[in-house]
Structure formats: C-alpha cells, structure tokens
DNA sequence: CTATTAATGTGCGTCGGCGTACATACAGTA
DNA sequence: TACTGTATGTACGCCGACGCACATTAATAG
C-alpha cells in the first residue's frame, strides 16, 4: 500500500533522502519525559491491531489499555434497533481504556480497529497501578480524557445537524490526521456504520465528493486528492476539534 | 409550587409524619464519609442558581465547581449556524466543572440553569487543591466523569436515531429523576433548544403525549401524569443510562 | 380594561435521509 | 474462462423534520 507521510499541514520541506520512516510514536506517551517513559516501558507490549478486530465490547471488562502508534480505532455505541454510531476516533494522539483511569473496569462502548497497525498495550492492572504512581502520566491521560469528551460533544452536534456529505468529509480528514496518510482503507458499508447512515447515503455523498475531485476511491480504497478542498466540504466541526486539540496541548 | 418528593423508584413506604423534608443533598458529596465531607465543608458555599443563568460559557475559564442539590443544569454545545444542543443534564447526582478534574481550566460547553434551586459551590482553586488531597473525592469525581461520558454517548446516538416524541419523553423522565418532582418548569422554546429541534416540533410531540394522557402542560408548566406510560413512549436510552448509573454506584 | 408580549397551535411546501429493490462492476477462485 | 461474492451505483415511494407564516390563547403591564 502506498503511504503518504506528509504531515497534515506541511511546514518545512523534508529531505527525501536519509529520512527514517517517522518513528511510530504515540503522542500521549511521547509527551512524557524520557525518564517517566522508561519506567512504563517495561509494562508496554507492542501488538499489531488488525482491521475488523474488536478490542472492547460494551459492558465487557477492559483487559488492556492501548496506545496506538499507527493504528486507528473507532469507538461505537449501539442504539435500540439501529446500526452502530461512532462517538470517537482514536489514533496516535490518544489511548483506549479511559474508563480505567476513571475507576471503572468496563468499557461502555465497542472499540473496533479501523486501521491496521501497531499499538503499545499494557494490562489493566499495570496501568491502574502506574497511573497511581506517575503524576505525569495522570496529567496526560486526563488531558486526553478531556479531549475525548470534547470530540464526543462535537460529534454529537455534528451527527444531529450536518448533512452526510459534510460528515463524510470530516471523517476522512480526521482519519487522515490520525494515520498520516491520504490513503484510507474502508468500504462504504463500514463508513455508513461510523456515520450512522445507510450505505446508500455514503455512496451518494462519496460520488459527489469524487465529482468535485476531492477524493477518489475504488473498492475499499479511498484516496484524498485535495485535503484543502475537502476541508471546505466538511463542516466546521473538523476545525473546532482540531483547534481544541492544539490549544489543549499548548 | 407543588413538589412531589416520591423517589423515582419507590422502595419502602416512608412515614408521613415527622419526616423532615428530604435534605437537599448532592449524591456525589453524600457518598463521601462524614469525615471527608467535613473537610470539604469549609470551602463549600451554598448558592441559589436561577433559571436562565449561565454559569459557564464555552471556552471560558471555570471559576467555581457546583454540586447541585435541587437545581438542574444542562450542558449545551453549539454548532455552525444552528441552535444549541444539549449533551448532558446534571442534577443532584453529579457536579459541574469536570474539566478541572481533568487538568483543564476552561469549559468546553455552555452550562445553563434549567431548574432554579440550590447548589454547593467551591472555587476552582480550592477544588483542584482538595481533589489532590482527597482520594475519596477523586474516586467520586472520576466515577461521575465516567457517567457523564456514558450519558453523552447515549445522548449522541439518541439524537441521531430517535424521533422527537421519544426524545422529549426521555428528557422529561431524566429531568424528573433529577429534580424529584413531576412538575417541570420549561417552555417549549427552551425544550426545542435542548433537543436540537424546532419549537414547532416540540409542540407537536407534546400535543401527542398530552393526548395520550401522559403529560399535561400550560405555558411553561409541564406536569408528568403517567411516568410509566411515559417510559413506554421514551426510547430505551432512558433506561440504559439509568441502569448504568445504578450499576456504577454498586 | 385594553394593549402588549410570551407561549402555544396549525398549515403547507420542501428536503434530506430511509427502506427497499435491483443493476452493475470488480476481484478472487475454481 | 466462468463463477461467485463483495463493493458500488441507481431508482422510487415514504416520512419525519425543516423553514416559514400566521392564528390563537394566556399572562402582564399601563
């Protein structure tokens, strides 16, 4: 698969030679001082998360927390006689298993691997323990909890008010930011489940975005052609959450 | 105003004589051992919150945290060219100012007083400080943070999938649980803002519920006549969040 | 008691998304 | 090469909610 490592917003041109592939880091862990990270490292185990895998089921106990490095996970809720609905999207900027940090052992949502890739994981017991001991880890985890709440809030409003096409554009952009690639592997069927609409609704929205030369796609492979144009097509919700993220990290 | 102090689920009959009016407590604080509560008490100031008052604006710093006793507060988010949308409803079972517990000083949402009543409040500085010192307070605050996330999640799905009428029924029931009264003071206009629909939409839904003898209302006074029937009319979202609350407290 | 304002009720055309059914196109396998 | 299953595209009637305009009915003030 062709992978485009361009950063979401290009700042400085990077030499094409001697560039080690961007280290597959997790931002949350990366924000810790080296010393603190080394303390945790003993408990962290790299695992491959594969598309389609479900790491948490709603109401089920959380066995491990995960810090995605280049994988992508979506948080889904279910509702009375309807398909799933995505309430959060987690990539390298975050983690999975927040309830543990809040003293709860079960996940309220389903966590579905959306993009195959690696993550660092830790057992629930080790995490709870380390969190007690490590104030800086606490700081990062709680800050991300806040970010997740904001993302959920904005997503709720977005799902209520905005049209499928705008929401699709937003989803693609959010995914792009997290996997750092313009290539996204996902069928319209799955996409429909994220957005809480019919597959046909996605087809129509995608057709339209394609006609405008913003994206191209083929049987589960979606390519973002014009990120800026796509931002125009998306609702402001995209920018709002993104700005929040940057402010919160400042 | 007539107030009905029946508990949402009647467990044991209570003697009608010599019953002090149910102490206006906040469940979150009430869950603390007496000793811990007494330590906090010095910093808690009772305040009256009046309908229509806004205690937090989005992006504004949180000055105080609030523990409602018999007041009711709704958390609203705003979206690109639309009215507000409620993402959370907080009464005596919770608190306002969660971001502080997550290390963030600004509120992401607007907090609007929905039901006039009392709350205990504490300055942001005192709260942050006490939270550091008091592990049991932490436990309660984080548990409630979890509950709020679940509520937000369920509300998001509900707003996406369910009809206005069912959502209205749910809102009335949630409010009833929090204010412990079948009498709710709120115009359809405001209600429309909570549910993210037009005022006319609320009128139609309310008319229908009234025809079914589930509620009655008159210029801002809504009376729940048949709570059980109303539960039938509401979506399961109501029960789901309620059950979660009870499980989490077990 | 009348004027004014706030709250509620009704009607109507429009639109986005739903449910369903079916048609096409592509990929992998036999 | 033909077969099969998956992914995508198109069509059609329906319905809930929207936007808007306007009518009606309390409460309040002068």
XYZ file of C-alpha atoms (C1' of nucleotides) in Angstrom:
560
model
C 0.000 0.000 0.000
C 1.294 3.412 -0.909
C 1.633 5.534 2.143
C 1.965 9.265 2.093
C 3.770 10.526 5.151
C 3.172 14.183 4.543
C 2.115 15.927 7.687
C -1.453 17.287 7.691
C -0.124 20.788 7.328
C 3.165 20.985 5.542
C 5.535 23.275 7.384
C 9.032 22.713 6.133
C 10.172 20.584 3.246
C 11.875 17.448 4.450
C 14.853 15.934 2.724
C 13.743 12.912 0.768
C 16.948 11.033 1.433
C 18.098 9.600 4.724
C 14.680 10.059 6.201
C 13.976 7.342 8.657
C 10.287 6.485 8.448
C 8.574 8.670 11.011
C 9.008 6.793 14.287
C 5.721 5.133 15.113
C 5.109 7.035 18.295
C 2.132 7.603 20.418
C 1.755 11.307 21.187
C 0.409 10.709 24.616
C 3.398 8.640 25.665
C 5.741 10.865 23.723
C 4.687 13.796 25.863
C 6.187 12.120 28.916
C 9.755 12.908 29.918
C 12.141 10.168 28.879
C 12.554 9.095 32.457
C 8.879 8.527 33.047
C 8.503 6.752 29.776
C 11.291 4.354 30.645
C 9.522 3.442 33.849
C 6.479 2.481 31.862
C 8.297 0.753 29.072
C 8.703 -2.469 30.991
C 4.954 -2.928 31.018
C 4.336 -1.941 27.424
C 3.993 -4.613 24.812
C 3.828 -3.802 21.094
C 0.900 -5.508 19.416
C -0.471 -5.498 15.934
C -4.101 -4.497 15.690
C -5.857 -5.816 12.632
C -8.725 -4.256 10.774
C -12.036 -5.594 11.977
C -10.787 -6.720 15.368
C -12.862 -5.681 18.368
C -10.772 -4.891 21.409
C -13.590 -3.854 23.754
C -17.215 -4.835 23.773
C -19.820 -2.690 25.503
C -20.240 -3.770 29.101
C -17.196 -6.009 28.974
C -14.177 -5.615 31.226
C -11.157 -3.853 29.844
C -8.225 -6.253 29.758
C -5.614 -3.907 28.362
C -5.181 -0.266 27.613
C -3.832 0.557 24.164
C -1.695 3.396 22.904
C -1.998 3.343 19.110
C 1.083 4.298 17.176
C -0.064 3.880 13.616
C -3.322 2.033 14.122
C -6.740 3.612 14.206
C -9.622 2.664 16.439
C -13.173 3.837 16.494
C -15.491 3.936 19.456
C -19.006 2.839 18.660
C -22.214 2.950 20.577
C -25.301 0.945 19.804
C -28.879 2.073 19.964
C -32.211 0.357 20.055
C -32.735 -1.372 16.735
C -30.218 0.655 14.807
C -26.805 0.252 13.392
C -23.751 1.428 15.263
C -22.718 5.035 15.584
C -19.215 6.302 16.025
C -18.742 8.578 19.002
C -14.963 8.813 18.944
C -11.952 8.127 16.787
C -8.645 7.310 18.407
C -5.252 7.218 16.815
C -1.702 8.025 17.825
C -2.904 11.156 19.600
C -4.736 9.203 22.251
C -5.362 5.961 24.028
C -8.011 3.345 24.685
C -9.161 2.316 28.109
C -10.058 5.687 29.595
C -12.685 4.175 31.902
C -9.894 2.545 33.891
C -8.493 5.955 34.623
C -11.914 6.889 35.926
C -12.097 3.916 38.225
C -14.400 1.825 36.066
C -13.390 -1.559 34.764
C -15.883 -1.966 31.920
C -15.966 -0.288 28.554
C -19.221 1.470 27.727
C -18.546 1.297 24.002
C -17.350 -1.088 21.384
C -13.823 -0.404 20.192
C -13.293 -1.520 16.615
C -9.989 -1.484 14.770
C -10.462 0.741 11.801
C -6.923 0.880 10.520
C -4.459 -1.978 10.820
C -1.287 -1.008 12.599
C 0.691 -1.180 15.786
C -0.130 -0.123 19.297
C 1.554 -0.389 22.650
C -0.527 -2.103 25.230
C -0.447 -2.617 28.964
C -2.580 -4.780 31.208
C -5.395 -3.073 33.041
C -3.793 -3.890 36.385
C -0.418 -2.445 35.458
C -1.998 0.633 34.014
C -4.117 1.340 37.062
C -1.101 0.852 39.224
C 1.256 3.005 37.193
C -1.330 5.711 36.940
C -1.424 5.914 40.722
C 2.324 6.287 40.912
C 3.002 8.553 37.993
C 1.643 12.070 38.188
C 2.811 12.991 34.707
C 1.073 10.008 33.221
C -2.051 11.068 35.073
C -1.744 14.515 33.635
C -1.564 13.218 30.078
C -4.300 10.666 30.484
C -6.733 13.113 31.995
C -5.929 15.739 29.433
C -6.772 13.223 26.753
C -9.951 12.262 28.573
C -10.950 15.872 28.261
C -10.132 15.889 24.566
C -12.195 12.805 24.039
C -15.144 14.405 25.771
C -14.885 17.417 23.523
C -14.654 15.204 20.478
C -17.737 13.326 21.601
C -19.605 16.535 22.234
C -18.801 17.945 18.836
C -19.577 14.672 17.127
C -22.962 14.580 18.802
C -23.866 18.001 17.458
C -22.420 17.150 14.065
C -24.447 13.968 13.773
C -27.536 15.879 14.662
C -27.192 18.878 12.404
C -24.944 18.302 9.460
C -25.502 16.552 6.180
C -23.992 13.245 5.292
C -21.641 14.742 2.766
C -20.103 17.183 5.237
C -19.795 14.491 7.869
C -18.129 12.145 5.446
C -15.613 14.814 4.568
C -14.956 15.426 8.236
C -14.453 11.756 8.911
C -11.957 11.400 6.116
C -9.990 14.383 7.348
C -9.953 13.169 10.931
C -8.753 9.794 9.791
C -6.110 11.353 7.613
C -4.734 13.294 10.563
C -4.507 10.163 12.655
C -2.990 7.749 10.180
C -0.949 10.468 8.467
C -1.781 9.159 5.071
C -4.067 10.222 2.259
C -4.899 6.623 1.600
C -7.701 5.163 3.658
C -8.796 1.564 3.574
C -12.505 1.262 4.249
C -15.670 0.235 2.481
C -18.730 2.395 2.226
C -20.634 -0.165 4.228
C -18.350 0.339 7.217
C -18.325 4.058 6.702
C -22.096 4.039 6.899
C -21.833 2.427 10.299
C -19.481 5.118 11.524
C -21.707 7.928 10.371
C -24.935 6.259 11.388
C -26.488 6.408 7.922
C -27.379 3.945 5.164
C -24.701 2.624 2.901
C -26.532 4.224 0.002
C -26.238 7.557 1.719
C -22.480 7.181 1.820
C -22.403 6.183 -1.824
C -24.207 9.319 -2.836
C -22.051 11.577 -0.706
C -18.880 9.882 -1.918
C -19.958 10.178 -5.536
C -20.435 13.842 -5.064
C -17.067 14.385 -3.409
C -15.459 12.441 -6.217
C -17.147 14.508 -8.885
C -15.667 17.543 -7.243
C -12.243 15.906 -7.489
C -11.753 15.951 -3.748
C -11.363 12.216 -3.403
C -11.104 9.104 -5.500
C -11.884 5.574 -4.453
C -12.198 2.031 -5.543
C -13.486 -0.970 -3.672
C -12.452 -0.034 -0.194
C -9.539 2.173 -1.101
C -10.212 5.838 -0.596
C -7.695 8.433 -1.673
C -7.823 12.027 -0.559
C -6.861 14.148 -3.553
C -7.489 17.635 -2.273
C -7.302 17.993 1.507
C -7.982 21.708 1.436
C -10.983 21.321 -0.777
C -12.207 18.605 1.497
C -11.986 20.962 4.448
C -14.261 23.297 2.553
C -16.728 20.496 2.057
C -16.565 19.436 5.699
C -18.408 21.193 8.480
C -16.561 23.408 10.901
C -16.712 20.619 13.422
C -13.473 19.369 11.977
C -11.600 22.554 12.669
C -13.176 23.046 16.058
C -11.987 19.711 17.389
C -8.604 20.108 15.796
C -8.084 23.560 17.263
C -9.131 22.314 20.648
C -6.526 19.618 20.433
C -3.815 22.088 19.641
C -4.851 24.523 22.330
C -5.059 21.803 24.931
C -1.517 20.734 24.143
C -0.138 24.238 24.379
C -45.130 25.133 43.513
C -46.278 21.658 44.406
C -43.372 19.334 44.810
C -43.627 15.600 44.740
C -40.842 14.021 46.735
C -41.513 10.459 45.733
C -38.335 8.721 44.791
C -38.125 7.607 41.154
C -38.457 4.007 42.277
C -40.368 3.568 45.480
C -38.622 1.122 47.754
C -40.079 1.365 51.213
C -43.003 3.421 52.413
C -41.893 6.337 54.474
C -43.801 7.574 57.475
C -45.707 10.682 56.526
C -45.333 12.224 59.955
C -42.150 13.666 61.405
C -40.487 13.464 58.030
C -38.045 16.270 57.623
C -38.151 17.399 54.012
C -35.614 15.259 52.219
C -32.318 17.021 52.938
C -31.260 18.833 49.817
C -28.211 16.730 49.295
C -25.869 16.190 46.464
C -25.367 12.479 45.861
C -21.782 12.882 44.920
C -20.899 14.618 48.147
C -23.233 12.396 50.109
C -21.227 9.385 49.006
C -18.238 10.677 50.931
C -17.683 9.531 54.502
C -18.745 12.152 57.013
C -15.143 12.880 57.860
C -14.138 13.663 54.307
C -17.212 15.732 53.770
C -16.461 17.820 56.829
C -13.027 18.601 55.471
C -14.605 19.959 52.329
C -17.416 21.783 54.013
C -15.298 24.777 54.864
C -14.860 25.529 51.180
C -18.427 24.896 50.144
C -20.766 27.802 49.769
C -24.495 27.344 49.188
C -25.742 29.421 46.277
C -29.038 29.802 44.570
C -28.986 29.101 40.862
C -31.734 30.806 38.944
C -33.416 29.607 35.796
C -31.767 31.107 32.726
C -28.463 31.850 34.413
C -25.362 30.726 32.537
C -22.617 29.517 34.835
C -20.086 28.504 32.181
C -19.615 29.747 28.658
C -17.795 27.670 26.058
C -14.104 28.472 26.090
C -14.370 30.453 29.278
C -12.483 29.651 32.448
C -14.301 27.783 35.167
C -14.491 29.953 38.275
C -16.322 27.539 40.532
C -17.390 23.948 40.575
C -21.018 23.322 41.517
C -22.708 20.452 43.281
C -26.427 20.864 42.600
C -28.714 19.852 45.415
C -32.104 20.655 43.972
C -31.130 22.684 40.945
C -30.811 21.361 37.425
C -28.236 22.348 34.858
C -27.920 21.457 31.231
C -24.738 21.287 29.207
C -25.082 22.705 25.740
C -22.879 22.677 22.721
C -23.182 24.975 19.750
C -22.777 24.105 16.122
C -22.197 26.071 12.952
C -25.316 28.084 12.249
C -27.633 26.039 14.413
C -29.328 26.306 17.713
C -27.861 24.759 20.808
C -27.944 21.065 21.572
C -27.938 19.505 24.980
C -25.220 16.949 25.563
C -25.682 16.441 29.264
C -28.069 17.074 32.109
C -26.743 17.483 35.619
C -28.665 17.446 38.843
C -28.073 16.293 42.401
C -26.461 13.123 41.109
C -23.478 14.967 39.698
C -21.392 18.093 39.532
C -20.286 20.844 37.189
C -16.699 21.661 36.450
C -15.391 18.259 35.435
C -12.722 19.775 33.165
C -10.904 20.999 36.268
C -10.592 17.428 37.432
C -9.034 16.649 34.069
C -6.497 19.430 34.371
C -8.223 21.864 32.039
C -9.362 25.255 33.218
C -11.897 26.091 30.512
C -15.345 24.725 29.977
C -15.991 23.313 26.503
C -19.737 23.745 26.834
C -22.273 26.240 27.995
C -23.868 25.398 31.317
C -27.375 26.758 31.595
C -29.544 26.633 34.686
C -32.615 24.710 33.749
C -34.240 24.424 37.109
C -33.982 27.049 39.841
C -32.606 25.674 43.061
C -29.642 25.437 45.337
C -26.154 24.153 44.789
C -22.995 23.999 46.802
C -20.085 25.630 45.143
C -16.349 25.819 45.613
C -13.746 27.933 43.890
C -11.778 26.282 41.138
C -8.561 26.691 43.113
C -9.946 25.090 46.236
C -11.460 22.258 44.271
C -8.270 21.456 42.416
C -6.402 21.534 45.659
C -8.816 19.379 47.617
C -9.015 16.913 44.794
C -5.278 16.398 45.050
C -5.504 15.725 48.745
C -8.629 13.656 48.950
C -8.574 10.255 47.320
C -12.210 9.550 48.043
C -13.270 12.777 46.447
C -11.212 11.798 43.421
C -12.939 8.491 43.292
C -16.368 10.063 43.272
C -15.476 12.782 40.802
C -13.928 10.414 38.312
C -16.752 7.963 38.620
C -19.127 10.745 37.774
C -16.929 11.790 34.874
C -17.411 8.314 33.524
C -21.157 8.541 33.990
C -21.231 11.823 32.161
C -19.333 10.310 29.257
C -21.815 7.493 29.030
C -24.682 9.928 29.171
C -23.117 11.950 26.375
C -22.552 8.842 24.298
C -26.101 7.670 24.656
C -27.472 11.128 24.009
C -25.471 11.336 20.816
C -26.979 8.118 19.497
C -30.416 9.120 20.691
C -30.269 12.463 18.926
C -29.222 10.717 15.772
C -31.735 7.918 15.656
C -34.822 8.580 17.665
C -37.893 10.633 16.970
C -38.651 13.887 18.651
C -41.505 12.442 20.635
C -39.409 9.674 22.184
C -36.614 12.096 22.946
C -38.990 14.519 24.583
C -40.334 11.738 26.768
C -36.814 10.779 27.706
C -35.892 14.324 28.581
C -38.881 14.720 30.831
C -38.091 11.497 32.647
C -34.443 12.387 33.112
C -35.444 15.748 34.484
C -37.961 14.179 36.775
C -35.330 11.897 38.251
C -33.047 14.809 38.935
C -35.457 17.297 40.417
C -37.551 14.566 42.040
C -40.741 16.217 41.030
C -43.368 15.594 38.402
C -43.663 19.294 37.827
C -41.239 20.794 35.349
C -40.943 24.453 34.565
C -39.864 24.997 30.968
C -41.227 26.430 27.761
C -41.361 24.534 24.504
C -38.987 27.039 23.013
C -36.279 26.113 25.522
C -37.092 22.455 25.190
C -36.531 22.749 21.464
C -33.047 24.013 22.174
C -32.273 21.072 24.395
C -33.438 18.544 21.847
C -31.974 20.358 18.870
C -35.259 20.629 17.005
C -37.698 23.364 16.060
C -40.085 24.692 18.622
C -42.938 23.513 16.420
C -41.533 20.029 16.586
C -41.770 20.103 20.349
C -45.322 21.421 20.178
C -46.393 18.515 18.042
C -44.673 15.931 20.180
C -46.039 17.490 23.353
C -49.560 17.585 21.937
C -49.321 13.943 21.197
C -48.064 12.996 24.651
C -50.847 15.048 26.152
C -53.493 13.342 24.061
C -52.251 10.075 25.420
C -52.705 11.462 28.947
C -49.042 11.047 29.765
C -48.422 14.698 30.491
C -50.280 17.949 30.813
C -48.881 21.403 30.435
C -49.668 25.025 30.338
C -47.449 27.926 29.455
C -44.180 26.652 30.729
C -45.528 24.302 33.368
C -45.258 20.682 32.429
C -46.776 18.002 34.611
C -45.957 14.350 34.266
C -49.182 12.435 34.771
C -48.121 8.914 33.972
C -44.420 8.219 34.481
C -44.709 4.594 33.485
C -46.593 5.369 30.335
C -44.006 7.991 29.568
C -41.290 5.370 29.852
C -43.130 3.400 27.222
C -43.156 6.409 24.964
C -39.473 7.125 25.546
C -36.672 5.300 23.819
C -34.628 2.727 25.690
C -31.890 5.315 26.013
C -33.551 6.417 29.200
C -33.295 3.044 30.850
C -29.815 2.399 29.556
C -28.350 5.496 31.135
C -30.300 4.962 34.316
C -29.164 1.375 34.671
C -25.606 2.388 34.058
C -25.886 4.901 36.848
C -27.139 2.300 39.268
C -24.553 -0.266 38.275
C -21.736 2.228 38.557
C -22.804 3.070 42.069
C -22.934 -0.539 43.179
C -59.878 47.037 30.596
C -57.162 47.250 26.847
C -52.625 46.755 24.800
C -48.718 44.068 24.593
C -45.900 40.243 24.922
C -44.984 35.473 25.548
C -46.481 30.783 24.777
C -48.772 27.526 22.093
C -51.241 25.592 17.926
C -51.860 24.828 12.767
C -50.906 24.642 7.867
C -48.011 23.954 3.778
C -44.407 23.160 0.605
C -39.598 21.406 0.663
C -35.874 18.377 1.526
C -32.718 15.001 3.323
C -32.489 10.631 4.599
C -34.869 5.928 4.983
C -36.150 1.292 3.350
C -36.129 -1.475 -0.353
C -35.089 -3.464 -4.526
C -32.265 -4.140 -8.174
C -28.392 -3.249 -11.512
C -23.614 -3.061 -12.432
C -18.635 -3.694 -11.750
C -14.727 -5.666 -9.902
C -11.644 -9.415 -7.506
C -10.563 -13.863 -6.372
C -11.136 -18.675 -7.202
C -12.309 -22.823 -9.438
C -12.826 -18.812 -18.519
C -16.839 -18.831 -15.977
C -18.484 -18.449 -11.255
C -19.204 -16.220 -7.048
C -19.173 -12.966 -3.608
C -18.261 -8.284 -2.443
C -18.399 -3.414 -3.496
C -20.616 0.245 -5.679
C -24.358 2.778 -8.348
C -29.297 3.972 -9.328
C -34.249 4.393 -8.696
C -38.619 5.204 -6.190
C -42.015 5.996 -2.742
C -42.264 7.417 2.048
C -41.774 10.041 6.156
C -40.012 12.993 9.709
C -38.284 17.209 10.319
C -37.390 21.864 8.365
C -38.448 26.750 7.361
C -41.836 29.901 7.284
C -46.050 32.227 8.037
C -49.853 33.060 10.711
C -53.674 32.158 14.183
C -54.905 31.656 18.892
C -54.613 31.884 23.729
C -52.892 33.095 28.335
C -50.264 36.344 31.426
C -48.725 41.073 32.373
C -48.469 45.995 32.260
C -50.236 50.516 31.681
